[in-house]
Amino acid sequence: MNRPASSRPYPQPPGLPGLQGVIFASVVGSVLVLAAAILFALLPGALSEAADFRAARPCSEAAAPENGDCLAEWPATVVSTETGRSNKAVTHWVTLDGGAAEPPFRVRMRGDGPLWEKLAPGDRVTVLSWRDVVWAVEAGELRQDTTARPGHDSTVQLALGLTLLVVGAVFLRGAGWLHRRRATRATDTPTAQVVVVMAATLLASGIAATAATVTDTVWLVLLVAAAGCATVWAATALLLRGLARRRTA
């Protein structure tokens, strides 16, 4: 008596991309691209504020300094300085006393520049503000920005958004690549190919982020980022093609 053929599915060949890997790459890529889209949607407001700040004139030259849109300067005295640490990040704070018209307040300095190193309790400084936000502290010829300086947030948003977009696109592209390999039941995945793609992703995202930090012109940032990414991926495609030819030779 003949036994019926087993209905068990054929075992998956070793090295064949699993369905979980395809789903994981798709989900991560979609989340990163969505986060980038949210950052880009919030970007116009930050860019508008940065443009207003760059266009602001000193209050001594403004026709109506009371509107708060001019660049104000007023004296203050250093009360104390302190350094804090949060999640391995070092923060530098300065407490200032603006006199009777302004109660003591604290500002966070950006970095540990030469001004921060020279500040001591009792020093007289000049506070630079715009729209009631202290954006810099000045002492003599030294000036150092605070973390509240307008334009910093827009730069961070643009750089982070471009980085997330590049990495998310790579994950989505990788999900499609894995899906095709499952369809063709291809099992050979050279390590060099993965390393090249990872290096290209870091380089492309680095170019995009650097472009956002060196210029305030959005169209120029996008142009440089697009040109850099296109160049990197073109070189990557040629390199991967060369590696494939060498492997099959």
PDB file of C-alpha atoms in Angstrom:
ATOM      1  CA  MET A   1       0.000   0.000   0.000  1.00  0.00           C
ATOM      2  CA  ASN A   2       1.400   3.311  -1.068  1.00  0.00           C
ATOM      3  CA  ARG A   3       1.603   6.038   1.555  1.00  0.00           C
ATOM      4  CA  PRO A   4       0.440   9.529   0.559  1.00  0.00           C
ATOM      5  CA  ALA A   5       3.190  12.042  -0.110  1.00  0.00           C
ATOM      6  CA  SER A   6       4.011  14.283   2.784  1.00  0.00           C
ATOM      7  CA  SER A   7       2.283  17.672   2.668  1.00  0.00           C
ATOM      8  CA  ARG A   8       4.979  19.376   4.728  1.00  0.00           C
ATOM      9  CA  PRO A   9       6.500  22.450   3.009  1.00  0.00           C
ATOM     10  CA  TYR A  10      10.034  22.281   1.737  1.00  0.00           C
ATOM     11  CA  PRO A  11      12.527  23.567   4.303  1.00  0.00           C
ATOM     12  CA  GLN A  12      13.837  27.079   3.694  1.00  0.00           C
ATOM     13  CA  PRO A  13      17.334  26.998   2.206  1.00  0.00           C
ATOM     14  CA  PRO A  14      19.991  28.297   4.596  1.00  0.00           C
ATOM     15  CA  GLY A  15      20.878  31.902   3.859  1.00  0.00           C
ATOM     16  CA  LEU A  16      17.525  32.721   2.236  1.00  0.00           C
ATOM     17  CA  PRO A  17      16.170  36.069   3.541  1.00  0.00           C
ATOM     18  CA  GLY A  18      13.331  35.513   5.971  1.00  0.00           C
ATOM     19  CA  LEU A  19       9.952  37.206   5.793  1.00  0.00           C
ATOM     20  CA  GLN A  20      10.580  38.808   9.182  1.00  0.00           C
ATOM     21  CA  GLY A  21      13.621  40.596   7.776  1.00  0.00           C
ATOM     22  CA  VAL A  22      11.556  42.032   4.909  1.00  0.00           C
ATOM     23  CA  ILE A  23       8.835  43.212   7.299  1.00  0.00           C
ATOM     24  CA  PHE A  24      11.376  44.678   9.734  1.00  0.00           C
ATOM     25  CA  ALA A  25      13.158  46.671   7.011  1.00  0.00           C
ATOM     26  CA  SER A  26       9.822  47.907   5.643  1.00  0.00           C
ATOM     27  CA  VAL A  27       8.541  49.030   9.039  1.00  0.00           C
ATOM     28  CA  VAL A  28      11.787  50.757  10.051  1.00  0.00           C
ATOM     29  CA  GLY A  29      12.074  52.493   6.693  1.00  0.00           C
ATOM     30  CA  SER A  30       8.457  53.667   6.806  1.00  0.00           C
ATOM     31  CA  VAL A  31       8.831  55.012  10.362  1.00  0.00           C
ATOM     32  CA  LEU A  32      12.014  56.904   9.486  1.00  0.00           C
ATOM     33  CA  VAL A  33      10.514  58.421   6.345  1.00  0.00           C
ATOM     34  CA  LEU A  34       7.365  59.405   8.287  1.00  0.00           C
ATOM     35  CA  ALA A  35       9.489  61.057  11.001  1.00  0.00           C
ATOM     36  CA  ALA A  36      11.380  62.958   8.304  1.00  0.00           C
ATOM     37  CA  ALA A  37       8.084  64.120   6.786  1.00  0.00           C
ATOM     38  CA  ILE A  38       6.912  65.410  10.173  1.00  0.00           C
ATOM     39  CA  LEU A  39      10.148  67.336  10.660  1.00  0.00           C
ATOM     40  CA  PHE A  40       9.847  68.840   7.177  1.00  0.00           C
ATOM     41  CA  ALA A  41       6.225  69.827   7.896  1.00  0.00           C
ATOM     42  CA  LEU A  42       7.326  71.711  11.026  1.00  0.00           C
ATOM     43  CA  LEU A  43      10.309  73.281   9.280  1.00  0.00           C
ATOM     44  CA  PRO A  44       8.638  76.362   7.671  1.00  0.00           C
ATOM     45  CA  GLY A  45       7.879  77.907  11.058  1.00  0.00           C
ATOM     46  CA  ALA A  46      11.462  77.520  12.282  1.00  0.00           C
ATOM     47  CA  LEU A  47      12.838  78.817   8.975  1.00  0.00           C
ATOM     48  CA  SER A  48      10.534  81.847   9.121  1.00  0.00           C
ATOM     49  CA  GLU A  49      11.740  82.689  12.627  1.00  0.00           C
ATOM     50  CA  ALA A  50      15.367  82.325  11.550  1.00  0.00           C
ATOM     51  CA  ALA A  51      14.765  84.618   8.557  1.00  0.00           C
ATOM     52  CA  ASP A  52      13.115  87.243  10.798  1.00  0.00           C
ATOM     53  CA  PHE A  53      16.076  87.097  13.154  1.00  0.00           C
ATOM     54  CA  ARG A  54      18.616  87.575  10.360  1.00  0.00           C
ATOM     55  CA  ALA A  55      16.610  90.539   9.041  1.00  0.00           C
ATOM     56  CA  ALA A  56      16.243  92.223  12.444  1.00  0.00           C
ATOM     57  CA  ARG A  57      18.002  95.531  13.036  1.00  0.00           C
ATOM     58  CA  PRO A  58      19.465  96.920  16.263  1.00  0.00           C
ATOM     59  CA  CYS A  59      16.883  98.689  18.411  1.00  0.00           C
ATOM     60  CA  SER A  60      18.887 101.911  18.115  1.00  0.00           C
ATOM     61  CA  GLU A  61      18.106 101.912  14.392  1.00  0.00           C
ATOM     62  CA  ALA A  62      14.537 100.593  14.529  1.00  0.00           C
ATOM     63  CA  ALA A  63      11.650 103.013  14.173  1.00  0.00           C
ATOM     64  CA  ALA A  64       9.550 101.176  16.768  1.00  0.00           C
ATOM     65  CA  PRO A  65      11.835  99.300  19.164  1.00  0.00           C
ATOM     66  CA  GLU A  66       8.937  98.555  21.486  1.00  0.00           C
ATOM     67  CA  ASN A  67       7.593  95.855  19.162  1.00  0.00           C
ATOM     68  CA  GLY A  68      10.341  93.442  20.263  1.00  0.00           C
ATOM     69  CA  ASP A  69      11.478  92.552  16.768  1.00  0.00           C
ATOM     70  CA  CYS A  70      14.689  94.560  17.020  1.00  0.00           C
ATOM     71  CA  LEU A  71      18.021  93.375  18.439  1.00  0.00           C
ATOM     72  CA  ALA A  72      18.267  94.666  21.996  1.00  0.00           C
ATOM     73  CA  GLU A  73      21.419  95.061  24.083  1.00  0.00           C
ATOM     74  CA  TRP A  74      21.529  95.681  27.822  1.00  0.00           C
ATOM     75  CA  PRO A  75      24.089  95.304  30.620  1.00  0.00           C
ATOM     76  CA  ALA A  76      24.083  92.539  33.203  1.00  0.00           C
ATOM     77  CA  THR A  77      26.299  91.096  35.910  1.00  0.00           C
ATOM     78  CA  VAL A  78      27.410  87.489  36.149  1.00  0.00           C
ATOM     79  CA  VAL A  79      26.026  85.937  39.331  1.00  0.00           C
ATOM     80  CA  SER A  80      27.381  82.409  38.881  1.00  0.00           C
ATOM     81  CA  THR A  81      28.478  79.836  36.350  1.00  0.00           C
ATOM     82  CA  GLU A  82      27.895  76.113  36.509  1.00  0.00           C
ATOM     83  CA  THR A  83      28.440  72.987  34.461  1.00  0.00           C
ATOM     84  CA  GLY A  84      25.927  70.160  34.397  1.00  0.00           C
ATOM     85  CA  ARG A  85      25.895  66.671  32.935  1.00  0.00           C
ATOM     86  CA  SER A  86      22.882  64.858  31.531  1.00  0.00           C
ATOM     87  CA  ASN A  87      23.177  61.556  29.663  1.00  0.00           C
ATOM     88  CA  LYS A  88      26.897  62.212  29.085  1.00  0.00           C
ATOM     89  CA  ALA A  89      26.098  65.647  27.586  1.00  0.00           C
ATOM     90  CA  VAL A  90      27.881  68.592  29.191  1.00  0.00           C
ATOM     91  CA  THR A  91      25.863  71.786  29.645  1.00  0.00           C
ATOM     92  CA  HIS A  92      27.167  75.237  30.588  1.00  0.00           C
ATOM     93  CA  TRP A  93      24.900  77.651  32.425  1.00  0.00           C
ATOM     94  CA  VAL A  94      25.360  81.288  33.368  1.00  0.00           C
ATOM     95  CA  THR A  95      23.172  83.113  35.874  1.00  0.00           C
ATOM     96  CA  LEU A  96      22.897  86.841  35.129  1.00  0.00           C
ATOM     97  CA  ASP A  97      21.484  89.811  37.025  1.00  0.00           C
ATOM     98  CA  GLY A  98      20.025  92.546  34.857  1.00  0.00           C
ATOM     99  CA  GLY A  99      19.483  94.984  37.719  1.00  0.00           C
ATOM    100  CA  ALA A 100      16.233  96.367  39.034  1.00  0.00           C
ATOM    101  CA  ALA A 101      14.511  96.137  35.654  1.00  0.00           C
ATOM    102  CA  GLU A 102      15.284  92.435  35.224  1.00  0.00           C
ATOM    103  CA  PRO A 103      15.339  89.735  37.946  1.00  0.00           C
ATOM    104  CA  PRO A 104      18.227  87.231  37.896  1.00  0.00           C
ATOM    105  CA  PHE A 105      17.875  84.663  35.118  1.00  0.00           C
ATOM    106  CA  ARG A 106      19.837  81.721  33.777  1.00  0.00           C
ATOM    107  CA  VAL A 107      20.914  81.040  30.195  1.00  0.00           C
ATOM    108  CA  ARG A 108      22.483  77.966  28.650  1.00  0.00           C
ATOM    109  CA  MET A 109      25.596  78.672  26.608  1.00  0.00           C
ATOM    110  CA  ARG A 110      26.339  76.822  23.397  1.00  0.00           C
ATOM    111  CA  GLY A 111      29.567  74.885  23.801  1.00  0.00           C
ATOM    112  CA  ASP A 112      32.508  75.916  25.972  1.00  0.00           C
ATOM    113  CA  GLY A 113      33.867  78.807  23.944  1.00  0.00           C
ATOM    114  CA  PRO A 114      36.438  81.382  25.032  1.00  0.00           C
ATOM    115  CA  LEU A 115      33.812  83.603  26.657  1.00  0.00           C
ATOM    116  CA  TRP A 116      32.535  80.817  28.901  1.00  0.00           C
ATOM    117  CA  GLU A 117      36.067  80.035  30.043  1.00  0.00           C
ATOM    118  CA  LYS A 118      36.655  83.645  31.109  1.00  0.00           C
ATOM    119  CA  LEU A 119      33.339  84.367  32.843  1.00  0.00           C
ATOM    120  CA  ALA A 120      33.439  84.728  36.623  1.00  0.00           C
ATOM    121  CA  PRO A 121      30.980  86.011  39.246  1.00  0.00           C
ATOM    122  CA  GLY A 122      30.925  89.798  39.276  1.00  0.00           C
ATOM    123  CA  ASP A 123      31.911  90.249  35.620  1.00  0.00           C
ATOM    124  CA  ARG A 124      30.000  92.843  33.644  1.00  0.00           C
ATOM    125  CA  VAL A 125      28.636  91.577  30.329  1.00  0.00           C
ATOM    126  CA  THR A 126      26.288  92.696  27.585  1.00  0.00           C
ATOM    127  CA  VAL A 127      23.175  90.629  26.975  1.00  0.00           C
ATOM    128  CA  LEU A 128      21.886  90.383  23.403  1.00  0.00           C
ATOM    129  CA  SER A 129      18.190  89.577  23.080  1.00  0.00           C
ATOM    130  CA  TRP A 130      15.495  89.353  20.431  1.00  0.00           C
ATOM    131  CA  ARG A 131      11.793  88.931  21.113  1.00  0.00           C
ATOM    132  CA  ASP A 132      12.566  88.522  24.814  1.00  0.00           C
ATOM    133  CA  VAL A 133      14.961  85.650  24.066  1.00  0.00           C
ATOM    134  CA  VAL A 134      18.614  85.942  25.094  1.00  0.00           C
ATOM    135  CA  TRP A 135      20.530  84.694  22.078  1.00  0.00           C
ATOM    136  CA  ALA A 136      24.098  85.723  23.010  1.00  0.00           C
ATOM    137  CA  VAL A 137      26.294  87.114  25.784  1.00  0.00           C
ATOM    138  CA  GLU A 138      29.120  89.529  25.043  1.00  0.00           C
ATOM    139  CA  ALA A 139      32.108  90.665  27.094  1.00  0.00           C
ATOM    140  CA  GLY A 140      34.582  92.992  25.433  1.00  0.00           C
ATOM    141  CA  GLU A 141      35.460  91.522  22.048  1.00  0.00           C
ATOM    142  CA  LEU A 142      34.241  88.055  22.972  1.00  0.00           C
ATOM    143  CA  ARG A 143      30.740  86.870  22.118  1.00  0.00           C
ATOM    144  CA  GLN A 144      29.150  83.471  22.617  1.00  0.00           C
ATOM    145  CA  ASP A 145      25.711  82.290  21.509  1.00  0.00           C
ATOM    146  CA  THR A 146      23.188  80.644  23.761  1.00  0.00           C
ATOM    147  CA  THR A 147      21.257  77.532  22.799  1.00  0.00           C
ATOM    148  CA  ALA A 148      18.170  79.742  22.294  1.00  0.00           C
ATOM    149  CA  ARG A 149      19.665  81.588  19.299  1.00  0.00           C
ATOM    150  CA  PRO A 150      17.069  81.537  16.481  1.00  0.00           C
ATOM    151  CA  GLY A 151      18.123  79.440  13.528  1.00  0.00           C
ATOM    152  CA  HIS A 152      19.700  76.616  15.504  1.00  0.00           C
ATOM    153  CA  ASP A 153      16.465  74.619  15.719  1.00  0.00           C
ATOM    154  CA  SER A 154      15.794  74.934  11.995  1.00  0.00           C
ATOM    155  CA  THR A 155      19.311  73.729  11.208  1.00  0.00           C
ATOM    156  CA  VAL A 156      18.925  70.711  13.488  1.00  0.00           C
ATOM    157  CA  GLN A 157      15.477  69.917  12.058  1.00  0.00           C
ATOM    158  CA  LEU A 158      16.692  70.107   8.471  1.00  0.00           C
ATOM    159  CA  ALA A 159      19.835  68.050   9.124  1.00  0.00           C
ATOM    160  CA  LEU A 160      17.934  65.416  11.106  1.00  0.00           C
ATOM    161  CA  GLY A 161      15.115  65.284   8.569  1.00  0.00           C
ATOM    162  CA  LEU A 162      17.511  64.736   5.672  1.00  0.00           C
ATOM    163  CA  THR A 163      19.404  62.064   7.608  1.00  0.00           C
ATOM    164  CA  LEU A 164      16.207  60.203   8.505  1.00  0.00           C
ATOM    165  CA  LEU A 165      15.002  60.454   4.908  1.00  0.00           C
ATOM    166  CA  VAL A 166      18.227  59.004   3.494  1.00  0.00           C
ATOM    167  CA  VAL A 167      18.421  56.158   6.007  1.00  0.00           C
ATOM    168  CA  GLY A 168      14.692  55.420   5.716  1.00  0.00           C
ATOM    169  CA  ALA A 169      14.920  55.270   1.931  1.00  0.00           C
ATOM    170  CA  VAL A 170      17.810  52.808   2.225  1.00  0.00           C
ATOM    171  CA  PHE A 171      15.761  50.578   4.546  1.00  0.00           C
ATOM    172  CA  LEU A 172      12.823  50.629   2.124  1.00  0.00           C
ATOM    173  CA  ARG A 173      15.150  49.890  -0.767  1.00  0.00           C
ATOM    174  CA  GLY A 174      16.657  47.071   1.279  1.00  0.00           C
ATOM    175  CA  ALA A 175      13.192  45.645   1.960  1.00  0.00           C
ATOM    176  CA  GLY A 176      12.525  45.482  -1.761  1.00  0.00           C
ATOM    177  CA  TRP A 177      15.918  43.872  -2.353  1.00  0.00           C
ATOM    178  CA  LEU A 178      15.243  41.228   0.294  1.00  0.00           C
ATOM    179  CA  HIS A 179      11.812  40.539  -1.166  1.00  0.00           C
ATOM    180  CA  ARG A 180      13.297  39.961  -4.625  1.00  0.00           C
ATOM    181  CA  ARG A 181      15.906  37.620  -3.175  1.00  0.00           C
ATOM    182  CA  ARG A 182      13.143  35.613  -1.502  1.00  0.00           C
ATOM    183  CA  ALA A 183      11.245  35.439  -4.793  1.00  0.00           C
ATOM    184  CA  THR A 184      14.292  34.188  -6.689  1.00  0.00           C
ATOM    185  CA  ARG A 185      15.411  32.030  -3.717  1.00  0.00           C
ATOM    186  CA  ALA A 186      18.873  33.590  -3.861  1.00  0.00           C
ATOM    187  CA  THR A 187      20.936  32.615  -0.839  1.00  0.00           C
ATOM    188  CA  ASP A 188      24.352  34.157  -1.403  1.00  0.00           C
ATOM    189  CA  THR A 189      24.771  37.540   0.288  1.00  0.00           C
ATOM    190  CA  PRO A 190      28.395  38.703   0.156  1.00  0.00           C
ATOM    191  CA  THR A 191      29.557  40.518   3.261  1.00  0.00           C
ATOM    192  CA  ALA A 192      31.340  43.095   1.095  1.00  0.00           C
ATOM    193  CA  GLN A 193      28.022  44.072  -0.469  1.00  0.00           C
ATOM    194  CA  VAL A 194      26.441  44.812   2.910  1.00  0.00           C
ATOM    195  CA  VAL A 195      29.489  46.763   4.095  1.00  0.00           C
ATOM    196  CA  VAL A 196      29.542  48.872   0.928  1.00  0.00           C
ATOM    197  CA  VAL A 197      25.846  49.751   1.271  1.00  0.00           C
ATOM    198  CA  MET A 198      26.261  50.658   4.954  1.00  0.00           C
ATOM    199  CA  ALA A 199      29.269  52.866   4.202  1.00  0.00           C
ATOM    200  CA  ALA A 200      27.404  54.544   1.345  1.00  0.00           C
ATOM    201  CA  THR A 201      24.427  55.230   3.632  1.00  0.00           C
ATOM    202  CA  LEU A 202      26.642  56.856   6.261  1.00  0.00           C
ATOM    203  CA  LEU A 203      28.412  58.936   3.625  1.00  0.00           C
ATOM    204  CA  ALA A 204      25.197  60.076   1.931  1.00  0.00           C
ATOM    205  CA  SER A 205      23.500  61.000   5.212  1.00  0.00           C
ATOM    206  CA  GLY A 206      26.685  62.767   6.345  1.00  0.00           C
ATOM    207  CA  ILE A 207      26.755  64.877   3.188  1.00  0.00           C
ATOM    208  CA  ALA A 208      23.093  65.830   3.654  1.00  0.00           C
ATOM    209  CA  ALA A 209      23.539  66.742   7.332  1.00  0.00           C
ATOM    210  CA  THR A 210      26.723  68.715   6.646  1.00  0.00           C
ATOM    211  CA  ALA A 211      25.021  70.691   3.886  1.00  0.00           C
ATOM    212  CA  ALA A 212      22.277  71.700   6.343  1.00  0.00           C
ATOM    213  CA  THR A 213      24.801  73.016   8.856  1.00  0.00           C
ATOM    214  CA  VAL A 214      27.015  75.062   6.529  1.00  0.00           C
ATOM    215  CA  THR A 215      24.363  77.179   4.790  1.00  0.00           C
ATOM    216  CA  ASP A 216      20.995  78.736   5.639  1.00  0.00           C
ATOM    217  CA  THR A 217      19.685  78.567   2.067  1.00  0.00           C
ATOM    218  CA  VAL A 218      17.248  75.663   1.915  1.00  0.00           C
ATOM    219  CA  TRP A 219      17.304  75.186  -1.857  1.00  0.00           C
ATOM    220  CA  LEU A 220      21.101  75.060  -1.790  1.00  0.00           C
ATOM    221  CA  VAL A 221      21.020  72.484   1.021  1.00  0.00           C
ATOM    222  CA  LEU A 222      18.600  70.311  -0.947  1.00  0.00           C
ATOM    223  CA  LEU A 223      20.667  70.682  -4.117  1.00  0.00           C
ATOM    224  CA  VAL A 224      23.911  69.716  -2.395  1.00  0.00           C
ATOM    225  CA  ALA A 225      22.235  66.825  -0.560  1.00  0.00           C
ATOM    226  CA  ALA A 226      20.628  65.509  -3.753  1.00  0.00           C
ATOM    227  CA  ALA A 227      23.852  65.830  -5.752  1.00  0.00           C
ATOM    228  CA  GLY A 228      25.876  64.186  -2.992  1.00  0.00           C
ATOM    229  CA  CYS A 229      23.446  61.291  -2.596  1.00  0.00           C
ATOM    230  CA  ALA A 230      23.242  60.750  -6.359  1.00  0.00           C
ATOM    231  CA  THR A 231      27.029  60.691  -6.631  1.00  0.00           C
ATOM    232  CA  VAL A 232      27.423  58.306  -3.695  1.00  0.00           C
ATOM    233  CA  TRP A 233      24.792  55.878  -4.937  1.00  0.00           C
ATOM    234  CA  ALA A 234      26.117  55.964  -8.497  1.00  0.00           C
ATOM    235  CA  ALA A 235      29.598  55.111  -7.211  1.00  0.00           C
ATOM    236  CA  THR A 236      28.095  52.425  -4.970  1.00  0.00           C
ATOM    237  CA  ALA A 237      26.242  50.821  -7.871  1.00  0.00           C
ATOM    238  CA  LEU A 238      29.421  50.717  -9.953  1.00  0.00           C
ATOM    239  CA  LEU A 239      31.394  49.242  -7.047  1.00  0.00           C
ATOM    240  CA  LEU A 240      28.777  46.568  -6.352  1.00  0.00           C
ATOM    241  CA  ARG A 241      28.665  45.697 -10.040  1.00  0.00           C
ATOM    242  CA  GLY A 242      32.433  45.306 -10.067  1.00  0.00           C
ATOM    243  CA  LEU A 243      32.312  43.088  -6.985  1.00  0.00           C
ATOM    244  CA  ALA A 244      29.640  40.918  -8.583  1.00  0.00           C
ATOM    245  CA  ARG A 245      31.704  40.470 -11.728  1.00  0.00           C
ATOM    246  CA  ARG A 246      34.763  39.535  -9.713  1.00  0.00           C
ATOM    247  CA  ARG A 247      32.747  36.988  -7.716  1.00  0.00           C
ATOM    248  CA  THR A 248      31.342  35.300 -10.836  1.00  0.00           C
ATOM    249  CA  ALA A 249      34.619  35.382 -12.768  1.00  0.00           C
TER     250      ALA A 249
END
